[in-house]
Amino acid sequence: MSYVNCGNFKTSYEKDAELFQTTFSKILIYAFIAALFSVPFFLGDYYLYVMNLIFIAVIGAVGLNILTGFTGLISLGQGAFMGVGAYAAGYLSLTYGLPFFIAIPAAGLITAVFGAFFGIPSLRLKGLYLSIATLAAQFIIEFGFVRLEFITGGVTGLSIDYASLAGYEIDSDFSFYFLALAICLVMTLAGVNMMRTRAGRAFLSIRDNYIAAEAMGINLFRYKLTAFAVSSFYAGVAGSLWAYYTTIITPENFTIGVSIQYLSMIIIGGLGSILGSIFGAVFIVILPEVLQSFSDWAGGYYPNLTQIIGSIKEGVFGLVIILFLMFEPEGMVRRWRLIKAYWKLWPFSY
Amino acid sequence: MEFFVQLIITGTVIGSIYALLALGFTLIYKATDVVNFAQGELLMVGAYICLHLTVSYNVPFWASFLITLVFSFTMGFFIEKVFLRRMIGEPIISIIMLTIGLSSVMKAVVQIFWGTDTRTYPQVFSSEPFMIAGLSISRVYIYSIAAVAVFLVLFSLFFKKSKVGVAMRAVASDQQAALSMGIDVKKIFALSWGIAAVVSAVGGIFLGNINGINTTLSHFGLKVFPVVILGGLDSIVGAIVGGLIIGILENLAGGYIDPLIGGGAKEIFPYVVMIAVLMIKPYGLFGTKAVEKV
């Protein structure tokens, strides 16, 4: 049963920073990825739809976690940045006819530039002040979505074609699943790896003590902007994926509520943990779906329920955030680690 | 010119409600270091309770006003005791998210009980406008400005003269010193939430008398940030001055910029002002500058 030593016997930093700590975890992760690639053949469209939403949310949540969880810069603008990505992808594919495999990274880069621009205040502002500045950024960008009609199409939005690869249209939940999964895997892996580099360590040091970090030679301006750019790149990719998934881009999909949802994902999942972002994204995407199916089931007995289900969703969402903050402030990832630690020593855990 | 004066007057009314909200926000921030994203929901709940009492139970307006204040105080008091008490010492993002969670819950409860349609207060103030220097000003505007002014004066007296008010200021300036002087800091924390809920409810009731209420009332809570940033986060004077300035600026922007760009300037202008203030003078007009050490 035990697949890892119950002590820490690493003898070099390289070993400590290895991506896969043991062969067993490597096998498990590869098996998990293989399973992910094979499940769509067994799942119905509804489940695929939920999975696709999860993949998009994971990308956005990993991005926000890099900024907020690892670098400690609170952002209330993730929703708006996703919107920038979506509109950028839409505009590029409509105006220049770019294929999706160019439009998505390009949209990511455009969003990264946006993010870096709105990250400039982060040099002077910290904590609360920064989060308020990003709140302003959220509202100003949202205003731009509605008002800059020659790019965004105003309130009616943009309507784009499905992504297509060599004549094959990615127009179903099934085919989109593979696209979203592939991009999600690449982005998650990039996120994990980034945290093992100099930049990742610089982010952590800025979070833990920015004055000490600066004294040790870390260029705050550069790394804070990098964090904003990287995080916005993720948001942009997530947003452009969303654009290709729904093919209709309208401003109300990128409101402050979306930003709050992403923040709640990383809070519930665990700040400063890529795995936590994944847990949180899964949880927050599934929660309203579960409530919806509950209301569909119970609606037969309590017809009033279907009318107020929207409010109930919002209330439960808030309640979940509160409960997590009060009883598990480090998020689901801590629970996961505890469970893992328990099984490590099983059956001799005290 | 008349247009300009009308804008200023409307701006002053809205601004005075912002001032009340910001007063509540600043109180909580000063005393407990909590950034309250649920300020708008406190306003909304107050407005709905008062409306419900007046309309459904036929309580006279002044009585339901007072009952609402008592209710709001109790609600604020217990929100602090139950939820915020556990968050002392947690990082700022946790506190922000907790108040955001509270705001979702409150909004959901209001929607479940009262739905999302706009409701209007029964005619409380006579609809015949005042005529001042050839300008007609709606009576409810005059009353709200007057009421807000009265409340602001009452609160300044409360902070200056009463024992509890002085204790609250002591906690705000130095918690440890206050604690060693025998002040019950926990009680002050809960009290400041109660008072913040009361002032927000007052704002909500007058706002409801002007425009009617629906759940978008909670957006007022986010408008409080431009106000407190402009005035200085920890300054009560700043909250009042900032509220009036933002209210007037917002209405002027709505009156003069909106026709040029086709609407929306009113909503966005306070945030543009806020960004400018954050860049130039992050601690606002009256705020104290924070000093940081390693």
XYZ file of C-alpha atoms in Angstrom:
644
model
C 0.000 0.000 0.000
C 2.733 2.422 0.934
C 4.016 4.063 -2.190
C 6.341 6.592 -0.611
C 8.810 6.575 2.242
C 7.379 7.878 5.437
C 10.253 10.263 5.888
C 11.943 12.869 3.783
C 15.168 11.456 2.377
C 15.978 13.962 -0.350
C 19.663 14.626 -0.708
C 19.688 17.427 -3.276
C 17.624 20.440 -4.266
C 17.014 18.923 -7.699
C 15.358 15.939 -6.050
C 13.271 18.182 -3.840
C 11.971 20.172 -6.789
C 11.200 17.166 -8.972
C 7.881 17.239 -10.743
C 7.024 13.659 -9.819
C 8.275 12.793 -6.372
C 7.915 9.054 -6.855
C 7.406 6.675 -9.728
C 4.092 5.727 -8.235
C 2.719 9.269 -8.362
C 3.985 9.545 -11.930
C 2.071 6.417 -12.890
C -1.036 7.670 -11.092
C -0.990 11.022 -12.833
C -0.449 9.481 -16.268
C -3.265 7.043 -15.587
C -5.501 9.927 -14.529
C -4.729 11.825 -17.737
C -5.390 8.724 -19.823
C -8.694 8.298 -18.025
C -9.575 11.924 -18.734
C -8.967 11.347 -22.434
C -11.151 8.271 -22.496
C -14.171 9.334 -20.414
C -15.925 11.374 -23.139
C -16.613 8.125 -24.970
C -18.801 7.028 -22.071
C -20.412 10.291 -20.941
C -23.536 12.059 -22.134
C -23.548 15.567 -23.545
C -24.609 17.188 -20.297
C -21.656 15.746 -18.401
C -19.302 16.742 -21.171
C -20.695 20.267 -20.985
C -19.961 20.389 -17.260
C -16.472 18.974 -17.846
C -15.794 21.622 -20.471
C -16.851 24.356 -18.079
C -14.531 22.826 -15.500
C -11.548 22.854 -17.865
C -12.109 26.511 -18.692
C -12.539 27.350 -15.008
C -9.367 25.443 -14.099
C -7.325 27.550 -16.514
C -8.744 30.780 -15.109
C -8.352 29.644 -11.513
C -4.723 28.560 -11.986
C -4.037 31.979 -13.469
C -5.668 33.808 -10.591
C -3.893 31.605 -8.082
C -0.530 32.534 -9.595
C -1.390 36.174 -9.006
C -3.302 36.024 -5.741
C -2.199 32.797 -4.126
C 1.486 32.787 -5.057
C 2.302 36.467 -5.443
C -0.192 37.746 -2.899
C -1.710 40.408 -5.154
C -5.480 40.306 -4.754
C -7.297 40.819 -8.024
C -11.007 41.422 -8.440
C -10.591 41.768 -12.193
C -10.226 38.197 -13.417
C -13.696 38.251 -14.982
C -12.918 41.352 -17.007
C -9.600 39.902 -18.154
C -11.352 36.765 -19.325
C -13.630 39.062 -21.269
C -10.664 40.803 -22.859
C -9.407 37.393 -23.985
C -12.780 36.397 -25.358
C -13.242 39.640 -27.284
C -9.660 39.563 -28.532
C -10.120 36.040 -29.880
C -13.456 36.983 -31.375
C -12.112 40.114 -33.006
C -9.036 38.368 -34.405
C -10.995 35.494 -35.861
C -13.734 37.713 -37.297
C -11.600 40.508 -38.704
C -8.445 38.672 -39.725
C -9.860 35.189 -40.076
C -7.172 33.727 -37.832
C -7.586 30.033 -36.982
C -8.184 29.207 -33.334
C -4.700 27.801 -32.669
C -3.287 31.238 -33.432
C -6.178 33.288 -32.082
C -6.175 31.688 -28.622
C -2.508 32.322 -27.794
C -2.732 35.746 -29.426
C -5.746 36.564 -27.278
C -3.758 35.385 -24.269
C -0.902 37.724 -25.159
C -3.217 40.681 -25.706
C -4.820 40.034 -22.337
C -1.367 39.745 -20.773
C -0.542 43.253 -22.044
C -3.853 44.495 -20.629
C -3.180 42.792 -17.329
C 0.317 44.199 -17.080
C -1.069 47.666 -17.742
C -3.681 47.374 -15.025
C -1.027 45.847 -12.797
C 1.048 49.018 -12.823
C -0.780 50.416 -9.757
C 0.361 47.303 -7.880
C 3.764 48.876 -7.533
C 2.413 51.587 -5.258
C -0.626 49.834 -3.849
C -0.818 46.831 -1.615
C -3.400 44.545 -0.159
C -6.718 46.266 0.180
C -5.805 49.254 -1.978
C -4.711 47.017 -4.821
C -7.859 44.926 -4.662
C -9.918 48.114 -4.891
C -7.869 49.289 -7.862
C -8.513 45.997 -9.652
C -12.196 46.419 -8.810
C -12.066 49.733 -10.670
C -10.274 48.022 -13.550
C -13.070 45.470 -13.661
C -15.730 48.168 -13.974
C -13.798 50.231 -16.499
C -13.108 47.226 -18.733
C -16.744 46.124 -18.450
C -17.745 49.621 -19.527
C -15.394 49.235 -22.480
C -17.098 45.987 -23.513
C -20.413 47.775 -23.769
C -19.217 51.057 -25.244
C -16.453 50.155 -27.706
C -18.954 48.870 -30.213
C -16.621 48.836 -33.200
C -14.576 46.098 -31.499
C -16.965 44.395 -29.126
C -20.332 44.804 -30.826
C -21.781 46.501 -27.731
C -24.561 44.820 -25.817
C -25.445 42.478 -28.683
C -21.904 41.160 -28.582
C -19.906 39.237 -31.138
C -20.930 36.046 -32.790
C -18.048 33.926 -34.061
C -17.612 30.630 -35.909
C -16.702 27.406 -34.180
C -13.035 26.563 -34.095
C -12.047 24.315 -36.965
C -8.979 22.221 -37.528
C -8.137 20.968 -41.039
C -11.762 21.155 -42.136
C -13.098 19.496 -38.986
C -15.396 21.780 -36.994
C -15.124 21.651 -33.207
C -18.814 22.291 -32.750
C -19.944 19.658 -30.240
C -19.382 19.153 -26.537
C -17.559 15.964 -27.463
C -14.997 17.460 -29.810
C -14.542 20.581 -27.696
C -13.749 18.370 -24.721
C -10.458 17.296 -26.260
C -9.474 20.816 -27.217
C -10.265 22.152 -23.734
C -8.597 19.225 -22.003
C -5.423 19.558 -24.059
C -5.118 23.288 -23.446
C -6.005 22.853 -19.778
C -3.299 20.217 -19.325
C -0.662 22.350 -21.028
C -1.577 25.416 -18.993
C -1.674 23.519 -15.693
C 1.663 21.888 -16.361
C 3.117 25.262 -17.303
C 1.773 26.660 -14.050
C 3.304 23.871 -11.970
C 6.609 24.276 -13.739
C 6.632 28.017 -13.455
C 6.510 27.697 -9.700
C 9.750 25.663 -9.830
C 11.666 28.401 -11.608
C 13.322 31.588 -10.413
C 10.215 33.550 -11.299
C 8.028 31.275 -9.210
C 10.288 31.573 -6.194
C 10.383 35.338 -6.685
C 6.570 35.392 -6.598
C 6.536 33.484 -3.332
C 9.092 35.782 -1.776
C 7.071 38.855 -2.805
C 4.042 37.363 -1.139
C 5.834 36.450 2.059
C 7.766 39.653 2.566
C 8.148 42.080 -0.265
C 10.620 44.332 1.490
C 12.931 41.440 2.261
C 12.510 40.196 -1.296
C 13.536 43.556 -2.678
C 16.513 43.651 -0.354
C 17.606 40.279 -1.717
C 17.701 41.578 -5.257
C 14.277 40.788 -6.612
C 13.008 43.458 -8.930
C 9.541 44.061 -7.519
C 8.259 46.050 -10.468
C 9.313 43.393 -12.950
C 8.004 40.416 -11.049
C 4.731 41.999 -9.999
C 4.043 42.938 -13.596
C 5.112 39.460 -14.691
C 2.650 37.970 -12.247
C -0.122 40.190 -13.585
C 0.821 39.366 -17.182
C 1.008 35.621 -16.584
C -2.242 35.573 -14.688
C -3.962 37.605 -17.385
C -2.529 35.320 -20.039
C -4.304 32.444 -18.335
C -7.481 34.495 -18.062
C -7.221 35.401 -21.726
C -6.799 31.794 -22.804
C -9.732 30.753 -20.623
C -11.834 33.563 -22.018
C -11.016 32.785 -25.631
C -11.788 29.106 -25.033
C -15.117 30.194 -23.614
C -15.647 32.296 -26.744
C -15.013 29.314 -29.023
C -17.243 27.156 -26.857
C -20.321 29.376 -26.792
C -19.516 31.290 -30.028
C -21.446 34.271 -28.664
C -19.534 36.841 -26.669
C -21.614 39.282 -24.635
C -20.576 41.627 -21.811
C -22.737 40.037 -19.128
C -20.559 36.929 -19.071
C -17.611 38.845 -17.669
C -18.990 40.780 -14.752
C -17.721 41.326 -11.230
C -19.670 38.200 -10.285
C -17.333 36.103 -12.433
C -14.320 37.659 -10.753
C -15.784 36.791 -7.379
C -16.438 33.250 -8.534
C -12.794 32.811 -9.486
C -11.628 34.250 -6.187
C -13.917 31.842 -4.371
C -12.450 28.955 -6.378
C -8.944 29.610 -5.169
C -10.119 30.318 -1.616
C -12.081 27.094 -1.440
C -9.451 25.072 -3.256
C -6.469 26.496 -1.462
C -4.411 29.633 -1.961
C -0.944 29.111 -3.354
C -1.535 25.653 -4.723
C -2.084 24.611 -8.323
C -3.846 21.481 -7.163
C -6.046 23.674 -4.998
C -7.077 25.741 -8.003
C -8.200 22.570 -9.722
C -10.207 21.388 -6.707
C -11.795 24.798 -6.305
C -12.701 25.101 -9.968
C -14.319 21.672 -9.968
C -16.235 22.456 -6.801
C -17.538 25.867 -7.853
C -18.566 24.658 -11.315
C -20.350 21.584 -10.003
C -22.101 23.297 -7.076
C -24.766 25.197 -9.094
C -25.284 22.186 -11.357
C -25.988 19.970 -8.360
C -28.389 22.551 -6.942
C -30.075 22.814 -10.319
C -30.612 19.103 -10.625
C -31.850 19.016 -7.044
C -34.372 21.725 -7.857
C -35.431 19.893 -11.033
C -36.030 16.824 -8.901
C -37.716 18.594 -6.000
C -39.571 21.045 -8.234
C -42.209 18.401 -8.728
C -43.065 18.573 -5.034
C -42.427 22.254 -4.409
C -43.241 24.182 -7.579
C -42.113 27.459 -6.001
C -38.594 26.114 -5.807
C -37.910 26.531 -9.516
C -38.612 30.258 -9.279
C -36.191 30.977 -6.497
C -33.484 28.515 -7.474
C -31.359 31.368 -8.840
C -31.384 33.063 -5.463
C -30.772 29.784 -3.673
C -27.708 29.188 -5.843
C -26.326 32.559 -4.919
C -27.080 32.047 -1.256
C -25.474 28.613 -1.131
C -22.469 29.989 -2.993
C -22.031 32.648 -0.331
C -22.626 30.188 2.452
C -20.019 27.783 1.099
C -17.431 30.554 0.989
C -18.242 31.550 4.562
C -18.143 27.976 5.859
C -14.837 27.245 4.157
C -13.278 30.424 5.497
C -14.477 29.673 8.993
C -13.735 25.981 9.205
C -11.111 25.207 6.538
C -9.370 28.462 5.705
C -6.550 26.692 3.898
C -8.962 25.100 1.494
C -9.692 21.671 0.137
C -6.065 21.034 -0.653
C -5.276 20.842 3.057
C -7.960 18.195 3.553
C -6.455 16.335 0.604
C -3.002 16.416 2.155
C -4.367 15.177 5.467
C -6.098 12.295 3.745
C -2.939 11.471 1.857
C -0.838 11.593 4.986
C -3.292 9.313 6.720
C -3.079 6.648 4.030
C 0.693 6.935 3.860
C 0.978 5.328 7.260
C -2.065 3.144 7.027
C -2.740 0.804 8.811
C -0.265 1.992 11.412
C -1.391 5.617 11.738
C -1.170 5.852 15.480
C -27.598 76.864 -15.432
C -30.776 75.452 -13.991
C -29.766 72.050 -15.293
C -26.449 72.415 -13.533
C -28.083 73.330 -10.229
C -30.525 70.438 -10.505
C -27.600 68.072 -11.052
C -25.839 69.481 -8.015
C -28.947 69.018 -5.894
C -29.532 65.434 -6.975
C -25.837 64.823 -6.510
C -25.985 66.164 -2.983
C -28.890 63.868 -2.119
C -27.199 60.779 -3.522
C -23.914 61.976 -2.084
C -25.352 62.277 1.391
C -26.503 58.667 1.170
C -23.028 57.695 0.009
C -21.724 59.600 2.993
C -23.857 57.524 5.355
C -22.714 54.295 3.737
C -19.109 55.396 3.815
C -19.500 56.368 7.458
C -20.547 52.798 8.214
C -17.701 51.397 6.157
C -15.139 53.621 7.813
C -16.430 52.796 11.271
C -15.947 49.097 10.670
C -12.604 49.584 9.006
C -11.271 51.857 11.698
C -12.362 49.777 14.642
C -11.892 46.236 13.342
C -9.645 46.437 10.240
C -12.312 44.657 8.234
C -13.012 45.721 4.675
C -16.730 45.400 4.310
C -17.945 44.425 0.850
C -21.428 43.821 2.261
C -22.157 47.442 3.089
C -24.616 47.727 0.208
C -26.469 44.649 1.388
C -26.854 46.112 4.855
C -28.478 49.097 3.152
C -30.688 46.846 1.066
C -31.866 44.725 3.990
C -32.718 47.846 5.976
C -34.712 49.316 3.116
C -36.662 46.073 2.631
C -37.455 45.590 6.308
C -38.805 49.103 6.644
C -40.839 48.734 3.464
C -42.230 45.414 4.578
C -43.306 46.771 7.954
C -44.922 49.826 6.412
C -46.714 48.043 3.587
C -47.626 44.642 4.954
C -48.270 45.437 8.615
C -49.447 49.028 8.186
C -47.034 50.249 10.800
C -46.707 54.031 10.639
C -43.583 55.102 8.820
C -41.794 56.623 11.817
C -42.373 53.447 13.848
C -41.177 51.105 11.150
C -38.184 53.392 10.693
C -37.265 52.945 14.342
C -37.942 49.207 14.327
C -35.710 48.891 11.270
C -32.919 50.690 13.051
C -33.195 48.327 16.019
C -33.297 45.336 13.714
C -30.307 46.529 11.709
C -28.319 47.129 14.835
C -29.025 43.621 16.076
C -28.175 42.147 12.691
C -24.870 43.981 12.452
C -24.044 43.086 16.027
C -24.570 39.381 15.438
C -22.863 39.312 12.053
C -19.743 40.449 13.826
C -20.172 38.061 16.734
C -20.856 34.987 14.613
C -18.754 35.473 11.496
C -16.171 38.196 11.797
C -14.995 37.294 15.298
C -13.345 34.162 13.987
C -11.550 36.044 11.253
C -9.398 38.239 13.475
C -5.815 37.923 12.328
C -6.656 36.190 9.066
C -5.139 37.544 5.830
C -6.982 40.358 4.114
C -8.169 38.215 1.224
C -9.999 35.896 3.604
C -11.762 38.814 5.220
C -12.697 40.306 1.862
C -14.065 36.980 0.699
C -15.995 36.487 3.921
C -17.812 39.781 3.507
C -18.424 38.947 -0.154
C -19.907 35.642 0.956
C -22.090 37.455 3.476
C -23.258 39.822 0.770
C -24.276 36.886 -1.468
C -26.211 35.296 1.354
C -28.012 38.512 2.294
C -28.882 39.238 -1.321
C -30.207 35.716 -1.757
C -32.326 35.934 1.390
C -33.842 39.222 0.264
C -34.590 37.775 -3.159
C -36.191 34.689 -1.689
C -38.438 36.719 0.597
C -39.283 39.690 -1.571
C -38.461 38.741 -5.162
C -36.521 40.877 -7.604
C -39.217 43.334 -8.720
C -38.928 46.988 -7.898
C -41.115 48.024 -4.981
C -42.017 51.521 -3.977
C -42.671 53.040 -0.613
C -46.134 54.435 0.014
C -46.272 58.184 -0.194
C -44.604 59.235 3.035
C -43.596 62.773 2.148
C -45.932 65.076 0.317
C -45.224 65.147 -3.400
C -45.621 68.908 -3.669
C -42.125 70.279 -4.363
C -40.455 73.088 -2.510
C -39.824 76.198 -4.502
C -36.469 77.724 -3.658
C -35.229 80.675 -5.724
C -37.309 79.615 -8.693
C -36.136 76.005 -8.553
C -38.500 73.226 -7.679
C -36.936 70.671 -5.390
C -38.689 67.483 -4.485
C -39.690 67.365 -0.850
C -38.164 63.950 -0.220
C -34.792 65.336 -1.331
C -34.951 68.051 1.262
C -35.992 65.592 3.943
C -33.255 63.134 3.115
C -30.561 65.762 3.139
C -31.917 67.044 6.443
C -32.149 63.568 7.941
C -28.676 62.650 6.805
C -27.333 65.880 8.242
C -29.047 65.170 11.547
C -27.604 61.688 11.658
C -24.139 62.869 10.854
C -24.303 65.485 13.599
C -25.663 62.909 16.040
C -22.828 60.561 15.275
C -20.166 63.200 15.593
C -21.598 64.094 18.992
C -21.708 60.417 19.872
C -18.027 60.006 19.054
C -16.988 63.216 20.767
C -19.084 63.131 23.942
C -20.415 59.706 24.832
C -18.373 57.179 26.754
C -18.920 54.426 24.205
C -18.023 56.750 21.364
C -14.753 57.713 22.989
C -14.044 54.031 23.658
C -14.637 53.315 19.986
C -12.175 55.966 18.971
C -9.683 54.579 21.436
C -10.001 51.095 19.941
C -9.584 52.536 16.481
C -6.406 54.330 17.342
C -4.723 51.581 19.363
C -6.322 48.267 20.222
C -3.754 47.134 22.748
C -3.707 50.396 24.633
C -7.512 50.406 24.677
C -7.554 46.852 25.970
C -5.169 47.684 28.793
C -7.323 50.672 29.739
C -10.146 48.278 30.465
C -12.136 48.814 27.287
C -14.005 45.745 26.117
C -12.584 45.579 22.597
C -14.808 42.693 21.547
C -17.903 44.648 22.497
C -16.649 47.658 20.563
C -16.100 45.467 17.488
C -19.680 44.233 17.587
C -20.967 47.713 18.339
C -19.246 49.209 15.351
C -20.880 46.621 13.095
C -24.228 47.402 14.655
C -23.840 51.126 14.130
C -22.594 50.625 10.586
C -25.693 48.574 9.819
C -27.896 51.292 11.314
C -26.448 54.131 9.246
C -26.625 51.996 6.111
C -30.276 51.211 6.818
C -31.039 54.923 7.170
C -29.452 55.503 3.772
C -31.420 52.613 2.324
C -34.752 53.863 3.638
C -34.295 57.333 2.179
C -33.011 55.921 -1.080
C -36.099 53.729 -1.184
C -38.310 56.770 -0.690
C -36.642 58.473 -3.635
C -36.360 55.705 -6.206
C -38.145 52.611 -4.915
C -36.121 49.534 -4.056
C -34.995 46.367 -5.753
C -32.045 44.090 -5.290
C -29.774 46.240 -7.465
C -29.681 48.517 -4.427
C -26.772 46.413 -3.276
C -24.613 47.959 -6.028
C -24.442 50.993 -3.806
C -22.116 48.969 -1.650
C -19.426 48.979 -4.310
C -19.803 52.717 -4.854
C -18.596 53.156 -1.317
C -15.032 52.384 -2.387
C -14.504 55.504 -4.519
C -15.933 57.500 -1.637
C -13.717 56.095 1.080
C -10.616 56.117 -1.103
C -11.185 59.768 -1.939
C -11.894 60.696 1.668
C -9.260 58.482 3.232
C -10.110 54.999 4.461
C -9.920 55.723 8.147
C -11.381 59.198 8.283
C -14.972 59.892 9.241
C -14.796 63.465 7.994
C -13.338 62.044 4.803
C -16.267 59.680 4.413
C -18.736 62.559 4.547
C -16.802 64.938 2.304
C -15.927 62.123 -0.091
C -19.538 60.993 -0.251
C -20.772 64.425 -1.227
C -17.984 64.981 -3.768
C -18.498 61.602 -5.435
C -22.273 62.023 -5.466
C -22.042 65.417 -7.160
C -19.278 64.415 -9.574
C -21.192 61.312 -10.560
C -24.308 63.310 -11.356
C -22.386 65.940 -13.278
C -20.732 63.187 -15.314
C -24.156 61.679 -15.898
C -25.533 65.021 -17.023
C -22.725 66.237 -19.243
C -20.710 63.227 -20.419
C -23.500 60.707 -20.888
C -25.108 62.499 -23.857
C -21.736 62.533 -25.612
C -20.939 58.839 -25.301
C -24.399 57.397 -24.995
C -24.754 56.535 -21.338
C -22.859 54.662 -18.663
C -20.551 57.510 -17.666
C -22.407 57.953 -14.398
C -21.606 54.407 -13.306
C -17.988 54.497 -14.346
C -16.921 58.012 -13.410
C -16.496 57.423 -9.660
C -14.107 54.573 -10.413
C -12.065 56.714 -12.792
C -11.798 59.328 -10.061
C -10.820 56.587 -7.645
C -8.001 55.317 -9.882
C -6.710 58.856 -10.206
C -6.786 59.313 -6.434
C -5.061 55.965 -5.899
C -2.275 56.982 -8.264
C -1.758 60.490 -6.896
C -2.733 60.355 -3.229
C -3.468 56.768 -2.170
C -4.349 57.739 1.383
C -7.027 60.159 0.276
C -7.869 63.625 1.459
C -7.981 62.942 5.181
C -6.513 59.460 5.626
C -3.474 58.649 7.711
C -0.473 57.389 5.832
C 0.500 53.872 6.795
C 4.115 53.294 7.719
C 5.518 49.870 6.964
C 8.510 48.136 8.424
C 10.174 44.864 7.564
